[in-house]
XYZ file of C-alpha atoms in Angstrom:
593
model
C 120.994 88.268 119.595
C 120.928 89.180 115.774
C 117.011 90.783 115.279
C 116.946 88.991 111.846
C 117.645 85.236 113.524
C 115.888 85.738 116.742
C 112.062 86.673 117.209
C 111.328 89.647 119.759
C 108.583 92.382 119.381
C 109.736 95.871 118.450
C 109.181 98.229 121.226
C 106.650 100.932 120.205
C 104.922 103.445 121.971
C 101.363 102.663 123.757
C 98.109 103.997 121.582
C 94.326 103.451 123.108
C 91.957 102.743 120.783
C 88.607 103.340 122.386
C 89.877 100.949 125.888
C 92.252 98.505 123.433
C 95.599 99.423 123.920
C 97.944 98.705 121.058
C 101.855 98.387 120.503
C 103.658 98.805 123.585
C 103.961 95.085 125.130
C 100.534 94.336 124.205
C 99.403 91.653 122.122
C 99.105 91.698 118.524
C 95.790 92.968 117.607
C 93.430 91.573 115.017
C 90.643 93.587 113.010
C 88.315 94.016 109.933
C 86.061 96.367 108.026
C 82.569 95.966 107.526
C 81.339 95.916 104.289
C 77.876 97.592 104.778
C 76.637 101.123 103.788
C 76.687 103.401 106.592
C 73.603 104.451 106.164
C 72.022 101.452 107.139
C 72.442 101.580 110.747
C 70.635 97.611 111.820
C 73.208 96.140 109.206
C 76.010 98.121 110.457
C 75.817 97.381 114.051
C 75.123 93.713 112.961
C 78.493 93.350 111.084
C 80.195 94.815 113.507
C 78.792 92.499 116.041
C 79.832 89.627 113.996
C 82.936 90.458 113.683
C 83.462 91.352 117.052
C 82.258 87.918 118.218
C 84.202 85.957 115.190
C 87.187 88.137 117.701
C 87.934 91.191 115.910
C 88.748 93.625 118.472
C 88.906 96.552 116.057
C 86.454 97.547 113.126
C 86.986 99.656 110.330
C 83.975 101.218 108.572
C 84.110 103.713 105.941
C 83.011 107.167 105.532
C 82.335 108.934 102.346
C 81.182 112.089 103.827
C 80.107 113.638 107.025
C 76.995 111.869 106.824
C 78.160 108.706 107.094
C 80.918 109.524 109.510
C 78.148 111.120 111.689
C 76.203 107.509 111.193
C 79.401 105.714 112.783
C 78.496 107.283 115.688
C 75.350 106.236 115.593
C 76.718 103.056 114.707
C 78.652 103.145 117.998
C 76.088 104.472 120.054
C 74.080 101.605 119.122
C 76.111 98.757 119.660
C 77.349 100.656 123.120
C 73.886 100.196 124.577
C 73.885 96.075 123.603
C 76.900 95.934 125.550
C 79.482 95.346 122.684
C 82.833 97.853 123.181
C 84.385 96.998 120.015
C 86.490 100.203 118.586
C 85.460 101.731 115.493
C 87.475 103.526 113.182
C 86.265 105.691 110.607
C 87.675 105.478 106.838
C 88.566 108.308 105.287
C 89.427 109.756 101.461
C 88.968 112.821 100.151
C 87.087 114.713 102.420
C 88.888 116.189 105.177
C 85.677 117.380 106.450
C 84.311 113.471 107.413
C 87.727 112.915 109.531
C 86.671 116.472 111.416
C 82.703 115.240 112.026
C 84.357 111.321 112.744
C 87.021 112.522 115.068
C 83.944 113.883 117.635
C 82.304 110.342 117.551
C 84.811 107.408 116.633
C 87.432 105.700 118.521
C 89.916 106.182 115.602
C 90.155 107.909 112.408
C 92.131 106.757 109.288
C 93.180 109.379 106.993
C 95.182 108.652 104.198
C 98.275 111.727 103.938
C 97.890 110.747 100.123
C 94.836 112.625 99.704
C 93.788 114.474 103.107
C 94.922 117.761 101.655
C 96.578 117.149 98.440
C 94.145 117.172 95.664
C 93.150 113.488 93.800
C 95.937 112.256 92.014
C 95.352 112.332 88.166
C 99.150 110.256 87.607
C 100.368 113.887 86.172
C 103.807 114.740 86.512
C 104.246 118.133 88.468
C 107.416 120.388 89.223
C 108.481 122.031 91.903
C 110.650 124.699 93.286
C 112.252 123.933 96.932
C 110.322 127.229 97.760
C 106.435 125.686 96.378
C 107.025 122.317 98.159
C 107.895 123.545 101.379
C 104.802 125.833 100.814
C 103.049 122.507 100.230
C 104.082 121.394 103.817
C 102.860 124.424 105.756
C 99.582 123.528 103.819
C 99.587 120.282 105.629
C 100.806 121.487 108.398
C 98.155 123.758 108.508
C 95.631 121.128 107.669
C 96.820 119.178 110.197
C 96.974 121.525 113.790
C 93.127 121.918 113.809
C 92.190 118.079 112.934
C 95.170 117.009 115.907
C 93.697 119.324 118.302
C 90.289 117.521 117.649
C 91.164 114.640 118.038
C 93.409 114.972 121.157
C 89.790 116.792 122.828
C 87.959 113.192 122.186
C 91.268 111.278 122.786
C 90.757 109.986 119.189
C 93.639 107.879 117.893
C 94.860 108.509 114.039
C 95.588 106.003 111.771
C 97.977 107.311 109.146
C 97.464 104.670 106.374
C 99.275 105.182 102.915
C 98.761 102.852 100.234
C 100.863 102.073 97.278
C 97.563 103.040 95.101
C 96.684 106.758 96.559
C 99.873 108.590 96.470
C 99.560 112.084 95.099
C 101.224 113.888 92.463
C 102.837 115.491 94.389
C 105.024 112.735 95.804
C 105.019 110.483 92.657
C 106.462 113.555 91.007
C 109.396 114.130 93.707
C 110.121 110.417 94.522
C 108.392 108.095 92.235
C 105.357 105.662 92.666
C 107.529 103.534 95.028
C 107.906 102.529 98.528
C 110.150 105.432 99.083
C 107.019 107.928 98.167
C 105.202 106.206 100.511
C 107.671 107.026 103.320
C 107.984 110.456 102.484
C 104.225 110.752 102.287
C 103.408 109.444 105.452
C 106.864 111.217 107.114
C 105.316 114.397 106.382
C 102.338 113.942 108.336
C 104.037 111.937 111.177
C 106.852 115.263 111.460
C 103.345 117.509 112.379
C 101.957 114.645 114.907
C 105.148 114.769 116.875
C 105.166 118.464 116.845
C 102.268 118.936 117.991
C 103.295 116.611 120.753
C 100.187 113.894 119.704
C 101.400 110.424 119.886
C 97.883 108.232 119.924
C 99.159 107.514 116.123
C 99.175 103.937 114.102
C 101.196 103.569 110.725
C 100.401 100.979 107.816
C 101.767 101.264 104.531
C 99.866 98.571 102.436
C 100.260 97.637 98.828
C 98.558 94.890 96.411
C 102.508 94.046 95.301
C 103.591 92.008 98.679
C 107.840 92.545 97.740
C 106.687 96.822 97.833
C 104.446 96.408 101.028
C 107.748 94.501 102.866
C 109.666 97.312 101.612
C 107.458 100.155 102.173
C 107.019 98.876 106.012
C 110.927 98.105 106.265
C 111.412 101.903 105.543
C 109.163 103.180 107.076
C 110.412 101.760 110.698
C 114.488 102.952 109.443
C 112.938 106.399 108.966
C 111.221 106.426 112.414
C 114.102 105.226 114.355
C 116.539 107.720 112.059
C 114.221 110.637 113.858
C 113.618 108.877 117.321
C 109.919 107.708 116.316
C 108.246 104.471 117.588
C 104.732 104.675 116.373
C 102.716 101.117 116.340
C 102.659 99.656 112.731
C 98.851 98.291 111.706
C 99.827 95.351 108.861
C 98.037 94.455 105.738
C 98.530 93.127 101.833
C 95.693 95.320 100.332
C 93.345 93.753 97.733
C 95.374 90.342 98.790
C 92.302 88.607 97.156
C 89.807 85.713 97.503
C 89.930 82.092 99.184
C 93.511 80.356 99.380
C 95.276 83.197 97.354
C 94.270 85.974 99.509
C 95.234 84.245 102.632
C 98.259 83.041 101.099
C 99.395 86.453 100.123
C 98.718 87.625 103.529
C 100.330 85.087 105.410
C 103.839 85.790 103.071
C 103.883 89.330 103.283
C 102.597 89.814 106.961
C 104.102 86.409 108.094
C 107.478 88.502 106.777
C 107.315 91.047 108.412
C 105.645 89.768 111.878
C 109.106 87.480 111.620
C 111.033 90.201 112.185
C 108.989 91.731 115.313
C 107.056 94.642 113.401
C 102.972 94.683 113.200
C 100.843 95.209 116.578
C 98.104 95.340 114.771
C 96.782 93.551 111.959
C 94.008 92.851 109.315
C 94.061 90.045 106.617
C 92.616 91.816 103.595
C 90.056 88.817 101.809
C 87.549 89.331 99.296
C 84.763 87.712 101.437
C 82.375 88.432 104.484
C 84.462 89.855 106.931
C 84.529 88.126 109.645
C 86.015 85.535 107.850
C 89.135 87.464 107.817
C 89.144 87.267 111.394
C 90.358 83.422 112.171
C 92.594 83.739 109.583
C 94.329 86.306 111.354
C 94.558 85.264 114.746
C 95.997 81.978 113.174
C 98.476 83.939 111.897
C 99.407 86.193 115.006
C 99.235 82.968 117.539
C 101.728 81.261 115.038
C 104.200 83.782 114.950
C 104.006 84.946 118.464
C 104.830 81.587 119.357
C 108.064 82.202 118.719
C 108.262 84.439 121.208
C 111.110 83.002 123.994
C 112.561 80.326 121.753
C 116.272 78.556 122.131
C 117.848 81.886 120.975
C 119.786 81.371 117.012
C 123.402 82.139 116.767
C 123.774 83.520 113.736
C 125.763 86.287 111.802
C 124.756 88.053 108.173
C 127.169 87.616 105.491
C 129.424 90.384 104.781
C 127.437 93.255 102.277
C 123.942 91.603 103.188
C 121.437 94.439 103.060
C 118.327 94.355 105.016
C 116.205 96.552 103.599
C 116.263 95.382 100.667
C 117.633 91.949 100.154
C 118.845 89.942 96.920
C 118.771 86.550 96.279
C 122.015 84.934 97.273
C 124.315 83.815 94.460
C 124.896 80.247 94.157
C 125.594 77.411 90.761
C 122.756 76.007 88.532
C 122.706 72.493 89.034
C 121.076 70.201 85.962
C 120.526 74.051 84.418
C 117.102 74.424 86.178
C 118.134 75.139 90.273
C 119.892 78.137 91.506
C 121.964 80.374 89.644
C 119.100 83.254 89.276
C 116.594 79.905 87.568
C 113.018 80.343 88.523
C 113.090 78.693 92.472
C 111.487 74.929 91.550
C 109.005 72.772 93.492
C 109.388 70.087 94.765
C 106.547 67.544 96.479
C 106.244 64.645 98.899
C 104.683 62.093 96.690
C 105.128 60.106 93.325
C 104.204 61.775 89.903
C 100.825 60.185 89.752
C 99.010 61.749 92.708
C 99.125 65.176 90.910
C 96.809 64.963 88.231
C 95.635 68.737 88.357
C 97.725 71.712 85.301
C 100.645 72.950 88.156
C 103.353 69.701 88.251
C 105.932 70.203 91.069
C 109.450 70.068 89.350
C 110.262 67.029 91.227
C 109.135 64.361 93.158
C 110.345 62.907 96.360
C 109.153 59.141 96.830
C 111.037 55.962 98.246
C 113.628 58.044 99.899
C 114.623 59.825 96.309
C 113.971 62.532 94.115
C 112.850 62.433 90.566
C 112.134 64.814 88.038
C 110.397 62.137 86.224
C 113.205 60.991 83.993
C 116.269 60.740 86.129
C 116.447 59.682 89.715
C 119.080 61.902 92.423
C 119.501 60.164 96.024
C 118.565 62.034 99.083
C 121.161 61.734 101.614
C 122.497 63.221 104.946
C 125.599 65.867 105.649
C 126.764 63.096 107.661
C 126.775 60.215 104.738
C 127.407 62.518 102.143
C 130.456 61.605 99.770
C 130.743 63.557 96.768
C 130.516 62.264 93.284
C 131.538 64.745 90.502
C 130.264 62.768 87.692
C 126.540 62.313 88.995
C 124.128 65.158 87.706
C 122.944 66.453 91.040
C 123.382 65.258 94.868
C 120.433 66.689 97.330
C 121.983 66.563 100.626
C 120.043 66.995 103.677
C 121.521 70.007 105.874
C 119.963 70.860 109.158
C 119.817 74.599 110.158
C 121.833 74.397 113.230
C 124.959 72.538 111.045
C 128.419 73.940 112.299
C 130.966 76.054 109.205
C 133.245 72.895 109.392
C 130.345 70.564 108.626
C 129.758 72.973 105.652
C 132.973 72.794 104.514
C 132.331 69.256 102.866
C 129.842 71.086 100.499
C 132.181 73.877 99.607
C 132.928 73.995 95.430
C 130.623 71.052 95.013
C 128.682 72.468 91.901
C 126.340 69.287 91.239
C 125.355 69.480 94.966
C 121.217 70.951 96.006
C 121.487 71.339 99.996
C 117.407 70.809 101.219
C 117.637 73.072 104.110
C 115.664 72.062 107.062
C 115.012 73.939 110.095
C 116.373 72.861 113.996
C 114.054 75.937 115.785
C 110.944 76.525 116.354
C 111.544 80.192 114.925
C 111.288 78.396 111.056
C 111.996 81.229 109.273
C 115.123 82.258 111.280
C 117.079 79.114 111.435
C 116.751 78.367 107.760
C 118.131 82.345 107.557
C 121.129 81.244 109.833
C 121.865 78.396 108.270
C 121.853 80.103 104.667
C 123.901 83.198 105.426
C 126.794 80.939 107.525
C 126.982 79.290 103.846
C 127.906 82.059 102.417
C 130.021 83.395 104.943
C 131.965 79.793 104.062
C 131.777 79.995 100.190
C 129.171 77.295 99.865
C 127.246 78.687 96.855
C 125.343 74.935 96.333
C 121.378 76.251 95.680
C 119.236 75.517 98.531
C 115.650 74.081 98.050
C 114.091 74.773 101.584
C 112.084 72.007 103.060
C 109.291 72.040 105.808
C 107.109 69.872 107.485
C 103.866 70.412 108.759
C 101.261 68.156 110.838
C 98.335 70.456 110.035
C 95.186 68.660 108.220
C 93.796 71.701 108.177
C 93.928 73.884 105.552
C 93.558 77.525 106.519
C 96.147 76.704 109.358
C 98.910 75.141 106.468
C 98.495 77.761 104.447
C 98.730 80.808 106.928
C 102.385 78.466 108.292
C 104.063 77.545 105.060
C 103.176 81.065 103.709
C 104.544 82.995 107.092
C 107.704 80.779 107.196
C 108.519 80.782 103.588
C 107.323 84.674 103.262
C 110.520 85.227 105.446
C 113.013 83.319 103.997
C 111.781 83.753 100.096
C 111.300 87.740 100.556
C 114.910 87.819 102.059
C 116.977 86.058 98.864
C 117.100 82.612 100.484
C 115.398 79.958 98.396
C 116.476 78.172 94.920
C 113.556 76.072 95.637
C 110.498 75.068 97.919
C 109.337 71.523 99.281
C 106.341 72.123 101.675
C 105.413 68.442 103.454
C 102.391 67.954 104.884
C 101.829 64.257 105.583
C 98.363 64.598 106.828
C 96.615 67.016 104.418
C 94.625 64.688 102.132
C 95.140 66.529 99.135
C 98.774 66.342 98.090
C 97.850 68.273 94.554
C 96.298 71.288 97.177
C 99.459 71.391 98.647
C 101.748 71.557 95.417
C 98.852 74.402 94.516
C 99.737 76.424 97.847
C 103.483 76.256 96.991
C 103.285 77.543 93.333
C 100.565 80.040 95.520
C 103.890 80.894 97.424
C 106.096 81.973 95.232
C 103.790 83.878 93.125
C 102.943 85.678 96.259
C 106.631 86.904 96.426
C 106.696 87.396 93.003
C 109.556 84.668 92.106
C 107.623 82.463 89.622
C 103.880 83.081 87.743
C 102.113 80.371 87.402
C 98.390 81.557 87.091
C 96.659 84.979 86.592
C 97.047 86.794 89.244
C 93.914 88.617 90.773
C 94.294 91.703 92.600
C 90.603 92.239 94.589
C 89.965 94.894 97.196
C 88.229 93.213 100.148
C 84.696 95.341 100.144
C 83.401 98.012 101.837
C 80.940 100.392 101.779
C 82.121 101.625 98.913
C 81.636 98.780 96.838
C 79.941 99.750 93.781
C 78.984 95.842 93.079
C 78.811 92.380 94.880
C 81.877 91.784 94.911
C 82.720 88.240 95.959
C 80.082 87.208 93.084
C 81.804 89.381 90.366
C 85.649 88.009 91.305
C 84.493 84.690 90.374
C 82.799 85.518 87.339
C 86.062 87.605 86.277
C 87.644 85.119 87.521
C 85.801 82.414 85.109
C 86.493 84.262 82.293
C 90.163 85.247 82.499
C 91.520 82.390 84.929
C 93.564 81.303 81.808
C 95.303 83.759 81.249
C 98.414 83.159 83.000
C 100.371 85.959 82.055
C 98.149 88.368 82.997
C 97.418 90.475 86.407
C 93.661 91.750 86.543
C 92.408 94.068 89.307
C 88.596 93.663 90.642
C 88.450 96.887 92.589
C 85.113 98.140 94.369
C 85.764 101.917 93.767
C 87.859 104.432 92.586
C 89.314 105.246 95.475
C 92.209 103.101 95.423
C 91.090 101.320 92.346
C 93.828 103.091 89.705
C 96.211 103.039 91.960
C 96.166 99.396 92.814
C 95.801 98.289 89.448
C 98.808 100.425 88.047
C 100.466 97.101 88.874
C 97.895 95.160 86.834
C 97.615 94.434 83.276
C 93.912 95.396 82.946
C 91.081 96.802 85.868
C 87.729 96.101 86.415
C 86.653 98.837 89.271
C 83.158 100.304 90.315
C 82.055 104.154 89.226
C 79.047 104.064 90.346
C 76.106 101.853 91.694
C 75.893 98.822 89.328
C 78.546 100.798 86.285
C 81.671 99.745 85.881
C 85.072 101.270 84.011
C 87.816 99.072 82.555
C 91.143 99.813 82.406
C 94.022 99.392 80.639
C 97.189 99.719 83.456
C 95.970 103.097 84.596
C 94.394 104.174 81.857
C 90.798 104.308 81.981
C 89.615 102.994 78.587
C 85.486 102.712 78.761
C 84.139 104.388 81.844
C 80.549 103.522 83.046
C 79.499 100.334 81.088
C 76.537 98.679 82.624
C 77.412 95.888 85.322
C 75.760 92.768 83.055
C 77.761 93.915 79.613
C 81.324 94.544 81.820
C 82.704 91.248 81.853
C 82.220 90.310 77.882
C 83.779 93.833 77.011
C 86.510 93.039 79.404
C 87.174 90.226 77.419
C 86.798 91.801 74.592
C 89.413 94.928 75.505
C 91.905 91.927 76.391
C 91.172 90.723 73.473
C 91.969 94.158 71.117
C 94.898 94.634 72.523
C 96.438 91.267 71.432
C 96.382 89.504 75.468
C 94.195 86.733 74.854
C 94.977 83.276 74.452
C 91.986 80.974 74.199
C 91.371 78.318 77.132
């Protein structure tokens, strides 16, 4: 059975996490991170308890220095004796020294191979010689030995966890801030674990920009299995964001990958309480995991179709706004007046036809379909599981829009089938994708449409989107959470785009509070990608994707930034927002409301 059509877990070695056992043919796991200092013991142990009863069955907490990575074990201690087991993992930046003291007294340790031994990156281009770089290996290498041995004396699983914001000179110089850095960054490390002979190691490679997380993890999995490695992979969109954006963002870019069997081990990255990113992820795991044992998908990739790194497939414009490389179009389940809010879906399907609000196009089956050249556009109904001959009819048709609907459970791999047999048979009609959901609930529609269309959209396979959700009772929401979509796979903008870390105790400011005051202010601006980041940790990083920053320096101070370019560091908290504005403002981005 083709991987890409048909759902089945990749096999990975096992890894114990303090008693849960991940990857192997376990289940999926689901986690968070508190967002409490360490230092504060009561609130510590009370997070984690929360989360652990919201179902997380790993938490994250971060540790500065050996201090706080010293507390974590106090933290553990502590919730040990009122009977809760929950793993904790200790965060670490920086400070190789706080993964040494947090290996003794933590169930897992994250270290990032960005900056565990190379110094902080300062985005500065460096050279050099074969000679001084493999010199720079031995030094992790020998970095590395000591910290392994540790660990393996506490049987302490590693997290190696690169992230599109914190890779180092070194490897931005050599291979570029791109996915492929982030390989070679974390291959380094991994070549020294399997050395050693130390295999209690998780991967993630996490990114703000969901198309260069998909790649990043993509890679990472053809470079393990290039040198006979099957680590577990831990997945995440970092600083996805706050309410439906950050769990739509999540749900496309995990939902993606999770389609394809990778992930045993996940956290939904939301700029809220934590334990709120909890249901959202379990939603997501139990969705895709359902998959698991379907009616298997015949199906076979078209000839030059790469994997790792897909394009969209070619196909006509039709009425010079679908297909042919246009901006993929929306279209919704009900008539033009029940969607009163800014974002209008590019058509309209009531009465059993489609209307852009001028003309009207029938909707009809494969089976009735007769072609007429002189009408502006045809949408004919296809169903996944349609044979090459029934395609045939379609073949050359250049006023014809197929709505592809799925005939498997496994959404995301029958539309997939369907779309690459069309090209295998020359029928280059765009293809607006159409799904129906029963959900009234809305965490559970968005974490479905955004896993199934995640998939498809991140592989090249949509022209256009028609989510259908007959009892939601907010048709506008749902035209919201398909524009939400395809921003999230970065095919069509259609608001400002926030980019918010999800808090932690190194959060220099409440955060949830400040994203929607930035949020107030700049909401507008449509063009525009602003970053709300808690620290500087990953703050620069993140945000070199991101027109303009808005990241913590220290307790209550903030810096703004232009890209990556700091441009006023420490302004107090209460006069940070105006002078955002007013940066946006110098620099000729502002538009008024």
């Amino acid at each position: 059975m083709n991987p890409i059509f048909n759902y089945q877990r990749r096999a990975t070695v096992e890894v114990n996490v303090g008693g849960v056992l991940l990857g192997g043919k376990h289940a999926v796991r689901v986690q968070s991170m508190t967002n409490t200092n360490t230092d504060d013991i009561e609130a510590s142990v009370a997070q984690c308890r929360a989360i652990a009863e919201a179902g997380g069955e790993i938490v994250r907490l971060t540790a500065q220095g050996v201090k706080e990575a010293d507390n974590i074990g106090r933290i553990r201690s502590a919730l040990r004796k009122q009977g809760c087991q929950v793993p904790l993992v200790a965060d670490i930046h920086f400070n190789p020294k706080a993964a040494f003291a947090a290996a003794a007294v933590t169930d897992k340790v994250r270290i990032n191979p960005g900056n565990f031994v190379d110094p902080a990156r300062t985005f500065k281009q460096l050279t050099y010689t074969d000679e001084a770089y493999e010199a720079e290996l031995q030094r992790i290498h020998d970095a590395l030995v000591p910290f392994i041995a540790l660990c393996r004396e506490h049987h302490t699983a590693v997290r190696l966890g690169v992230n599109h914001g914190s890779l180092s000179d070194r490897i931005m110089s050599r291979y570029g801030n791109t996915a492929k850095g982030m390989v070679e960054s974390v291959m380094e490390f991994l070549r020294v674990m399997v050395q050693e002979k130390f295999f209690d190691v998780v991967i993630s490679m996490k990114a703000s920009n969901v198309v260069v997380m998909v790649e990043a993890v993509r890679r990472v999995v053809a470079a393990m299995d290039a040198e006979n490695m099957h680590f577990p992979l831990h997945l995440g969109v970092t600083e996805a964001g706050f309410g439906e954006d950050g769990r739509i963002k999540s749900a496309v870019g995990i939902g993606c990958l999770m389609a394809e069997g990778l992930g045993d081990t996940i956290r939904v990255s939301l700029s809220e309480d934590p334990e709120l990113e909890i249901p959202v992820a379990r939603k997501l795991v139990d969705y895709v995991c359902s998959r698991q044992g379907h009616t298997p998908i015949a199906g076979e990739c078209y000839a030059g179709y790469d994997a790792l790194l897909p394009q969209r497939r070619p196909s006509y414009t039709v009425m010079g706004k679908i297909g042919g490389g246009k901006l993929p179009v929306v279209v919704a389940s009900c008539a033009p007046q029940a969607v009163s809010g800014k974002l209008k879906p590019d058509f309209y399907f009531a009465d059993g036809a489609i209307t852009d609000g001028t003309l009207t196009y029938p909707l009809t089956t494969l089976a009735q379909f007769e072609h007429d050249a002189d009408a502006p556009a045809q949408f004919v109904q296809v169903a996944a599981d349609a044979t090459p001959a029934q395609l045939q009819v379609l073949k050359g048709k250049d006023n014809v829009v197929v709505v592809a609907e799925p005939a498997n459970v496994n959404v995301p791999g029958s539309i997939q089938a369907l779309l690459h047999s069309m090209v295998r048979e020359g029928v280059d009609c765009p293809a607006v994708v159409r799904l129906s959901y029963s959900d009234s609930n809305t965490e559970w529609l968005q974490v479905k449409a955004g896993a199934d269309l995640g998939a498809i959209l991140l592989n090249g396979f949509a022209d256009g989107i028609w989510i259908e959700a007959p009892n939601y009772p907010a048709p506008e929401k749902v035209v919201e959470y398909a524009f939400a979509i395809l921003q999230a796979a970065r095919l069509r903008t259609t608001k400002t785009e926030f980019i918010s870390c999800p808090s932690c105790g190194r959060t220099m400011f409440d955060l949830q509070t400040t994203v929607q005051q930035v949020k107030a202010a700049t909401n507008h601006l449509t063009h525009l990608k602003i970053g709300v980041m808690g620290c500087v940790v990953n703050g620069p990083g993140e945000m070199a994707d991101a027109d303009y920053g808005y990241v913590g320096a220290a307790r209550h101070s903030i810096s703004l930034y232009k890209g990556k370019v700091c441009i006023e560091r420490n302004i107090p908290e209460e006069e940070a927002i105006p002078r955002l504005v007013a940066l946006i403002k110098a620099n000729g981005d502002w538009v008024e409301p």
